[in-house]
């Protein structure tokens, strides 16, 4: 008989055992659970110690480590499975049927647990801007020394919606410990989501940067540290500072496996290009002169050069020319040697910008605000977009764009931000796709933190931070599409002039690589590129909201239930849950992406859900007629999910599975592997 689909998120130990299996399979064995009798996979520590040899250490031995009160509890919490689920919110989504972007509301620790099966090893880049622990900002209430509900009742530190966040004043005896526990458990879960060549960026300031470095060294490995970048956050110093005007924040950068990571290089800047000019009107374009002499001495390259003015020039003492005399004469005939504007200078070789072999500029560890923006400009830009000041301290779009470049994303990479705030990450991903035609996807996670009573945001109708963020994404989408349309209008005007052979001034923003004699085909390619980018651009997002399990609590025994409750337990699905709730909960349990396309087929008035053309076919109605079973089989499913209460009896259930076997030509094992009930 097919098994029930588990409503639990993955146990952290499962992921650890799987990782051990990849590198040390001989230490994995099986035992029988003494209570359930089920066979479980476990680690044989004697075998593991043998494999490690003298590289293992016994408990109690002095060793280098970073310890704080609550660390072990935070580690256990990260590994503890949960029964929560993510419920789709179609009415707040944009382009639900076609988008691959996700916006998730809820406690990010729980969300990270729920994403483990579906997104393990799939996220190319993570960016987070967590609370800095200044004593005034909120942190998640992750005190695991007692039961969560008990703690919340005793401390009164849970809000009206049940969210676990609170202020962490510096008078708290666990000021640093609480923050470390909060970030530690989340980073432990985030690492498994990264691809082998993935990278994480974390914004932080002086309050916790030293602790965060130690935590990241443990979670990601000190050898995978890439950089601690300094972001010039402030546009101008604060003259009222008591001691020193703090003008910077940090961005920590760690790779999942640094041997697999390749840094994304930066495009040439206008400042770098400005060093190139064309004083002799060379038809090959702008150039820069370079020293013709070298330190490595070669006798055959030590000769005299005569300038156009007749002056004889020898290499500097101890040096020679980089070119042989024959190669020099060839470059001279090609007008690649420069003797100065008067023809009397020391010879130099011309390097043309158009011929430059350039893979990009290496990023630096200092992020200057003139290149990536500063906090004041970020606030002004967001206020303009939102037509009001509703969010404090957003990160500048330019900063996220720089990090996206450094992450060396593929055109279809996934970018995760689980402290997403005002959704700058989502904005930056959409804009990058608009510029280069990529299909990168974002996953944003944000706690439904309420906006303050009486604030401008609350007055404007934004009750929570996600309300602001979702509207920011919608408005950013409109602005990005408008920019593309404006680019097309200008390109069409340019195309018309080029087609008519008119001599027009170049628009450096759009046509820096096109000259007045550009061919019609080049202009047409530009127009086609804009149309393709507009057509492929994904500016939608599916909204999901963290909630309790879709299923009624069945921890109590029948003896503890009244007759009315027993009747309710015949169907274990909560009465307020829809078929879509069950479908997406099942997708998380089965490890399917939440962005997969999904459609509904109606057969005899019954709805059948088909995810990604048969990856998962699900049916949740109260009865299951034969025509529905046949329709499910016609969809050639790889997985089938049915509602247990759809069957009037075990006999009917067995008959249904036999029909599936016949229509799909499955054997008993395939049915057990591919069919689940809820």
mmCIF file of N, CA, C and O in Angstrom, residues 396-467:
data_model
loop_
_atom_site.group_PDB
_atom_site.id
_atom_site.type_symbol
_atom_site.label_atom_id
_atom_site.label_comp_id
_atom_site.label_asym_id
_atom_site.label_seq_id
_atom_site.Cartn_x
_atom_site.Cartn_y
_atom_site.Cartn_z
ATOM 1 N N UNK A 396 21.783 50.249 -1.492
ATOM 2 C CA UNK A 396 21.702 50.813 -2.851
ATOM 3 C C UNK A 396 21.669 49.723 -3.912
ATOM 4 O O UNK A 396 22.289 48.664 -3.763
ATOM 5 N N UNK A 397 20.955 50.007 -4.967
ATOM 6 C CA UNK A 397 20.842 49.066 -6.077
ATOM 7 C C UNK A 397 22.219 48.762 -6.667
ATOM 8 O O UNK A 397 22.520 47.623 -7.032
ATOM 9 N N UNK A 398 23.075 49.788 -6.733
ATOM 10 C CA UNK A 398 24.409 49.597 -7.296
ATOM 11 C C UNK A 398 25.255 48.608 -6.511
ATOM 12 O O UNK A 398 26.068 47.879 -7.083
ATOM 13 N N UNK A 399 25.086 48.578 -5.191
ATOM 14 C CA UNK A 399 25.835 47.630 -4.371
ATOM 15 C C UNK A 399 25.435 46.205 -4.703
ATOM 16 O O UNK A 399 26.283 45.325 -4.876
ATOM 17 N N UNK A 400 24.135 45.956 -4.806
ATOM 18 C CA UNK A 400 23.679 44.605 -5.159
ATOM 19 C C UNK A 400 24.098 44.229 -6.570
ATOM 20 O O UNK A 400 24.450 43.069 -6.840
ATOM 21 N N UNK A 401 24.068 45.197 -7.478
ATOM 22 C CA UNK A 401 24.504 44.911 -8.844
ATOM 23 C C UNK A 401 25.975 44.503 -8.867
ATOM 24 O O UNK A 401 26.364 43.592 -9.617
ATOM 25 N N UNK A 402 26.810 45.163 -8.068
ATOM 26 C CA UNK A 402 28.223 44.795 -7.999
ATOM 27 C C UNK A 402 28.374 43.368 -7.474
ATOM 28 O O UNK A 402 29.150 42.568 -8.005
ATOM 29 N N UNK A 403 27.632 43.018 -6.438
ATOM 30 C CA UNK A 403 27.739 41.680 -5.860
ATOM 31 C C UNK A 403 27.225 40.615 -6.831
ATOM 32 O O UNK A 403 27.795 39.518 -6.917
ATOM 33 N N UNK A 404 26.170 40.921 -7.562
ATOM 34 C CA UNK A 404 25.666 39.981 -8.575
ATOM 35 C C UNK A 404 26.731 39.701 -9.629
ATOM 36 O O UNK A 404 26.883 38.565 -10.098
ATOM 37 N N UNK A 405 27.469 40.732 -10.008
ATOM 38 C CA UNK A 405 28.546 40.553 -10.983
ATOM 39 C C UNK A 405 29.663 39.702 -10.408
ATOM 40 O O UNK A 405 30.171 38.775 -11.054
ATOM 41 N N UNK A 406 30.065 39.992 -9.170
ATOM 42 C CA UNK A 406 31.145 39.249 -8.536
ATOM 43 C C UNK A 406 30.777 37.783 -8.326
ATOM 44 O O UNK A 406 31.647 36.912 -8.322
ATOM 45 N N UNK A 407 29.482 37.500 -8.153
ATOM 46 C CA UNK A 407 29.040 36.118 -7.948
ATOM 47 C C UNK A 407 29.190 35.274 -9.202
ATOM 48 O O UNK A 407 29.108 34.049 -9.140
ATOM 49 N N UNK A 408 29.398 35.925 -10.347
ATOM 50 C CA UNK A 408 29.605 35.216 -11.612
ATOM 51 C C UNK A 408 28.420 34.307 -11.937
ATOM 52 O O UNK A 408 28.558 33.109 -12.175
ATOM 53 N N UNK A 409 27.247 34.908 -11.934
ATOM 54 C CA UNK A 409 26.013 34.164 -12.144
ATOM 55 C C UNK A 409 25.892 33.646 -13.567
ATOM 56 O O UNK A 409 26.314 34.307 -14.516
ATOM 57 N N UNK A 410 25.295 32.484 -13.699
ATOM 58 C CA UNK A 410 24.890 31.994 -15.016
ATOM 59 C C UNK A 410 23.578 32.676 -15.393
ATOM 60 O O UNK A 410 22.898 33.242 -14.534
ATOM 61 N N UNK A 411 23.199 32.641 -16.671
ATOM 62 C CA UNK A 411 21.956 33.316 -17.084
ATOM 63 C C UNK A 411 20.703 32.801 -16.382
ATOM 64 O O UNK A 411 19.697 33.505 -16.325
ATOM 65 N N UNK A 412 20.751 31.567 -15.838
ATOM 66 C CA UNK A 412 19.563 31.006 -15.196
ATOM 67 C C UNK A 412 19.760 30.750 -13.699
ATOM 68 O O UNK A 412 19.040 29.955 -13.093
ATOM 69 N N UNK A 413 20.722 31.426 -13.075
ATOM 70 C CA UNK A 413 21.038 31.195 -11.667
ATOM 71 C C UNK A 413 19.900 31.614 -10.743
ATOM 72 O O UNK A 413 19.085 32.478 -11.077
ATOM 73 N N UNK A 414 19.880 31.000 -9.549
ATOM 74 C CA UNK A 414 18.946 31.376 -8.492
ATOM 75 C C UNK A 414 19.689 32.209 -7.457
ATOM 76 O O UNK A 414 20.787 31.845 -7.019
ATOM 77 N N UNK A 415 19.075 33.326 -7.053
ATOM 78 C CA UNK A 415 19.650 34.216 -6.036
ATOM 79 C C UNK A 415 18.689 34.245 -4.854
ATOM 80 O O UNK A 415 17.493 34.515 -5.026
ATOM 81 N N UNK A 416 19.212 33.979 -3.655
ATOM 82 C CA UNK A 416 18.390 33.916 -2.442
ATOM 83 C C UNK A 416 18.756 35.041 -1.492
ATOM 84 O O UNK A 416 19.934 35.309 -1.262
ATOM 85 N N UNK A 417 17.743 35.693 -0.940
ATOM 86 C CA UNK A 417 17.931 36.703 0.103
ATOM 87 C C UNK A 417 16.910 36.408 1.190
ATOM 88 O O UNK A 417 15.714 36.612 0.989
ATOM 89 N N UNK A 418 17.369 35.903 2.361
ATOM 90 C CA UNK A 418 16.407 35.528 3.395
ATOM 91 C C UNK A 418 16.319 36.536 4.539
ATOM 92 O O UNK A 418 15.738 36.247 5.575
ATOM 93 N N UNK A 419 16.904 37.716 4.340
ATOM 94 C CA UNK A 419 16.621 38.902 5.155
ATOM 95 C C UNK A 419 16.325 40.028 4.159
ATOM 96 O O UNK A 419 17.037 41.019 4.099
ATOM 97 N N UNK A 420 15.289 39.884 3.363
ATOM 98 C CA UNK A 420 15.196 40.668 2.133
ATOM 99 C C UNK A 420 14.763 42.114 2.311
ATOM 100 O O UNK A 420 14.907 42.908 1.388
ATOM 101 N N UNK A 421 14.200 42.472 3.464
ATOM 102 C CA UNK A 421 13.905 43.877 3.715
ATOM 103 C C UNK A 421 13.081 44.529 2.626
ATOM 104 O O UNK A 421 11.975 44.095 2.304
ATOM 105 N N UNK A 422 13.636 45.564 2.013
ATOM 106 C CA UNK A 422 12.908 46.321 0.994
ATOM 107 C C UNK A 422 12.966 45.684 -0.389
ATOM 108 O O UNK A 422 12.467 46.249 -1.354
ATOM 109 N N UNK A 423 13.593 44.519 -0.500
ATOM 110 C CA UNK A 423 13.656 43.743 -1.757
ATOM 111 C C UNK A 423 14.575 44.363 -2.800
ATOM 112 O O UNK A 423 14.328 44.254 -4.000
ATOM 113 N N UNK A 424 15.673 44.979 -2.360
ATOM 114 C CA UNK A 424 16.655 45.488 -3.311
ATOM 115 C C UNK A 424 17.230 44.359 -4.161
ATOM 116 O O UNK A 424 17.511 44.539 -5.346
ATOM 117 N N UNK A 425 17.404 43.187 -3.561
ATOM 118 C CA UNK A 425 17.944 42.042 -4.304
ATOM 119 C C UNK A 425 17.039 41.684 -5.478
ATOM 120 O O UNK A 425 17.516 41.465 -6.602
ATOM 121 N N UNK A 426 15.741 41.616 -5.239
ATOM 122 C CA UNK A 426 14.803 41.302 -6.320
ATOM 123 C C UNK A 426 14.895 42.344 -7.430
ATOM 124 O O UNK A 426 14.915 42.010 -8.624
ATOM 125 N N UNK A 427 14.942 43.608 -7.048
ATOM 126 C CA UNK A 427 15.042 44.716 -8.008
ATOM 127 C C UNK A 427 16.307 44.561 -8.854
ATOM 128 O O UNK A 427 16.275 44.679 -10.091
ATOM 129 N N UNK A 428 17.436 44.277 -8.199
ATOM 130 C CA UNK A 428 18.713 44.176 -8.907
ATOM 131 C C UNK A 428 18.722 42.998 -9.877
ATOM 132 O O UNK A 428 19.258 43.100 -10.985
ATOM 133 N N UNK A 429 18.147 41.874 -9.477
ATOM 134 C CA UNK A 429 18.101 40.704 -10.361
ATOM 135 C C UNK A 429 17.269 41.008 -11.605
ATOM 136 O O UNK A 429 17.667 40.693 -12.734
ATOM 137 N N UNK A 430 16.113 41.640 -11.433
ATOM 138 C CA UNK A 430 15.272 41.974 -12.591
ATOM 139 C C UNK A 430 15.981 42.950 -13.520
ATOM 140 O O UNK A 430 15.924 42.814 -14.752
ATOM 141 N N UNK A 431 16.672 43.925 -12.959
ATOM 142 C CA UNK A 431 17.351 44.914 -13.797
ATOM 143 C C UNK A 431 18.495 44.282 -14.573
ATOM 144 O O UNK A 431 18.699 44.586 -15.757
ATOM 145 N N UNK A 432 19.257 43.408 -13.922
ATOM 146 C CA UNK A 432 20.345 42.727 -14.621
ATOM 147 C C UNK A 432 19.802 41.891 -15.779
ATOM 148 O O UNK A 432 20.360 41.891 -16.879
ATOM 149 N N UNK A 433 18.699 41.186 -15.552
ATOM 150 C CA UNK A 433 18.085 40.400 -16.631
ATOM 151 C C UNK A 433 17.626 41.287 -17.785
ATOM 152 O O UNK A 433 17.738 40.919 -18.957
ATOM 153 N N UNK A 434 17.106 42.473 -17.448
ATOM 154 C CA UNK A 434 16.643 43.397 -18.485
ATOM 155 C C UNK A 434 17.798 43.875 -19.352
ATOM 156 O O UNK A 434 17.635 44.134 -20.543
ATOM 157 N N UNK A 435 18.987 43.969 -18.773
ATOM 158 C CA UNK A 435 20.135 44.490 -19.504
ATOM 159 C C UNK A 435 20.798 43.448 -20.390
ATOM 160 O O UNK A 435 21.286 43.781 -21.472
ATOM 161 N N UNK A 436 20.841 42.184 -19.921
ATOM 162 C CA UNK A 436 21.576 41.198 -20.715
ATOM 163 C C UNK A 436 20.731 40.033 -21.201
ATOM 164 O O UNK A 436 21.254 39.095 -21.806
ATOM 165 N N UNK A 437 19.407 40.065 -20.945
ATOM 166 C CA UNK A 437 18.538 39.013 -21.441
ATOM 167 C C UNK A 437 18.589 37.726 -20.644
ATOM 168 O O UNK A 437 18.112 36.688 -21.110
ATOM 169 N N UNK A 438 19.165 37.766 -19.421
ATOM 170 C CA UNK A 438 19.260 36.571 -18.588
ATOM 171 C C UNK A 438 17.917 36.157 -18.007
ATOM 172 O O UNK A 438 16.913 36.873 -18.107
ATOM 173 N N UNK A 439 17.905 34.974 -17.383
ATOM 174 C CA UNK A 439 16.682 34.431 -16.774
ATOM 175 C C UNK A 439 16.932 34.068 -15.309
ATOM 176 O O UNK A 439 16.426 33.064 -14.816
ATOM 177 N N UNK A 440 17.726 34.878 -14.641
ATOM 178 C CA UNK A 440 18.019 34.610 -13.233
ATOM 179 C C UNK A 440 16.746 34.758 -12.397
ATOM 180 O O UNK A 440 15.898 35.589 -12.694
ATOM 181 N N UNK A 441 16.653 33.933 -11.346
ATOM 182 C CA UNK A 441 15.470 33.947 -10.492
ATOM 183 C C UNK A 441 15.843 34.413 -9.090
ATOM 184 O O UNK A 441 16.949 34.134 -8.624
ATOM 185 N N UNK A 442 14.916 35.095 -8.432
ATOM 186 C CA UNK A 442 15.160 35.479 -7.042
ATOM 187 C C UNK A 442 14.189 34.759 -6.119
ATOM 188 O O UNK A 442 13.052 34.435 -6.495
ATOM 189 N N UNK A 443 14.671 34.466 -4.917
ATOM 190 C CA UNK A 443 13.837 33.983 -3.818
ATOM 191 C C UNK A 443 14.062 34.941 -2.656
ATOM 192 O O UNK A 443 15.176 35.024 -2.128
ATOM 193 N N UNK A 444 13.039 35.682 -2.294
ATOM 194 C CA UNK A 444 13.128 36.618 -1.184
ATOM 195 C C UNK A 444 12.314 36.101 -0.008
ATOM 196 O O UNK A 444 11.181 35.652 -0.192
ATOM 197 N N UNK A 445 12.892 36.165 1.180
ATOM 198 C CA UNK A 445 12.215 35.725 2.396
ATOM 199 C C UNK A 445 12.253 36.878 3.395
ATOM 200 O O UNK A 445 13.313 37.462 3.625
ATOM 201 N N UNK A 446 11.101 37.192 3.966
ATOM 202 C CA UNK A 446 11.037 38.303 4.912
ATOM 203 C C UNK A 446 9.979 38.035 5.972
ATOM 204 O O UNK A 446 8.845 37.671 5.654
ATOM 205 N N UNK A 447 10.356 38.222 7.225
ATOM 206 C CA UNK A 447 9.411 38.130 8.329
ATOM 207 C C UNK A 447 8.347 39.212 8.182
ATOM 208 O O UNK A 447 8.643 40.337 7.787
ATOM 209 N N UNK A 448 7.107 38.880 8.516
ATOM 210 C CA UNK A 448 6.013 39.855 8.401
ATOM 211 C C UNK A 448 6.035 40.822 9.582
ATOM 212 O O UNK A 448 5.072 40.924 10.352
ATOM 213 N N UNK A 449 7.132 41.528 9.703
ATOM 214 C CA UNK A 449 7.289 42.517 10.771
ATOM 215 C C UNK A 449 6.354 43.696 10.513
ATOM 216 O O UNK A 449 6.313 44.230 9.404
ATOM 217 N N UNK A 450 5.616 44.093 11.523
ATOM 218 C CA UNK A 450 4.645 45.164 11.344
ATOM 219 C C UNK A 450 5.324 46.533 11.298
ATOM 220 O O UNK A 450 6.317 46.771 11.988
ATOM 221 N N UNK A 451 4.786 47.414 10.480
ATOM 222 C CA UNK A 451 5.264 48.795 10.464
ATOM 223 C C UNK A 451 4.744 49.504 11.714
ATOM 224 O O UNK A 451 3.678 49.161 12.232
ATOM 225 N N UNK A 452 5.484 50.462 12.240
ATOM 226 C CA UNK A 452 5.068 51.135 13.481
ATOM 227 C C UNK A 452 3.741 51.871 13.321
ATOM 228 O O UNK A 452 3.438 52.431 12.261
ATOM 229 N N UNK A 453 2.953 51.842 14.377
ATOM 230 C CA UNK A 453 1.710 52.615 14.401
ATOM 231 C C UNK A 453 2.024 54.095 14.201
ATOM 232 O O UNK A 453 2.954 54.632 14.790
ATOM 233 N N UNK A 454 1.255 54.744 13.349
ATOM 234 C CA UNK A 454 1.446 56.168 13.110
ATOM 235 C C UNK A 454 2.547 56.507 12.135
ATOM 236 O O UNK A 454 2.753 57.679 11.810
ATOM 237 N N UNK A 455 3.279 55.495 11.637
ATOM 238 C CA UNK A 455 4.357 55.750 10.682
ATOM 239 C C UNK A 455 3.784 56.112 9.322
ATOM 240 O O UNK A 455 2.612 55.860 9.024
ATOM 241 N N UNK A 456 4.643 56.696 8.474
ATOM 242 C CA UNK A 456 4.215 57.057 7.125
ATOM 243 C C UNK A 456 3.804 55.811 6.344
ATOM 244 O O UNK A 456 2.860 55.841 5.552
ATOM 245 N N UNK A 457 4.507 54.708 6.595
ATOM 246 C CA UNK A 457 4.163 53.464 5.904
ATOM 247 C C UNK A 457 2.773 52.982 6.292
ATOM 248 O O UNK A 457 1.970 52.593 5.438
ATOM 249 N N UNK A 458 2.468 53.027 7.598
ATOM 250 C CA UNK A 458 1.154 52.571 8.052
ATOM 251 C C UNK A 458 0.056 53.478 7.508
ATOM 252 O O UNK A 458 -1.013 53.006 7.097
ATOM 253 N N UNK A 459 0.326 54.783 7.480
ATOM 254 C CA UNK A 459 -0.666 55.723 6.957
ATOM 255 C C UNK A 459 -0.941 55.469 5.473
ATOM 256 O O UNK A 459 -2.053 55.699 4.991
ATOM 257 N N UNK A 460 0.088 54.984 4.759
ATOM 258 C CA UNK A 460 -0.063 54.719 3.320
ATOM 259 C C UNK A 460 -0.679 53.345 3.055
ATOM 260 O O UNK A 460 -0.870 52.973 1.891
ATOM 261 N N UNK A 461 -0.979 52.592 4.104
ATOM 262 C CA UNK A 461 -1.629 51.297 3.937
ATOM 263 C C UNK A 461 -0.707 50.106 3.988
ATOM 264 O O UNK A 461 -1.145 48.968 3.771
ATOM 265 N N UNK A 462 0.586 50.330 4.276
ATOM 266 C CA UNK A 462 1.531 49.226 4.361
ATOM 267 C C UNK A 462 1.599 48.750 5.810
ATOM 268 O O UNK A 462 2.248 49.359 6.656
ATOM 269 N N UNK A 463 0.952 47.634 6.096
ATOM 270 C CA UNK A 463 0.888 47.140 7.473
ATOM 271 C C UNK A 463 2.151 46.394 7.891
ATOM 272 O O UNK A 463 2.472 46.329 9.073
ATOM 273 N N UNK A 464 2.839 45.805 6.906
ATOM 274 C CA UNK A 464 4.038 45.020 7.216
ATOM 275 C C UNK A 464 5.166 45.372 6.252
ATOM 276 O O UNK A 464 4.943 45.975 5.198
ATOM 277 N N UNK A 465 6.388 44.944 6.609
ATOM 278 C CA UNK A 465 7.533 45.127 5.714
ATOM 279 C C UNK A 465 7.306 44.420 4.374
ATOM 280 O O UNK A 465 7.590 44.985 3.319
ATOM 281 N N UNK A 466 6.771 43.175 4.355
ATOM 282 C CA UNK A 466 6.492 42.549 3.056
ATOM 283 C C UNK A 466 5.517 43.347 2.193
ATOM 284 O O UNK A 466 5.626 43.316 0.956
ATOM 285 N N UNK A 467 4.581 44.058 2.804
ATOM 286 C CA UNK A 467 3.669 44.892 2.007
ATOM 287 C C UNK A 467 4.458 45.942 1.228
ATOM 288 O O UNK A 467 4.193 46.204 0.053
#
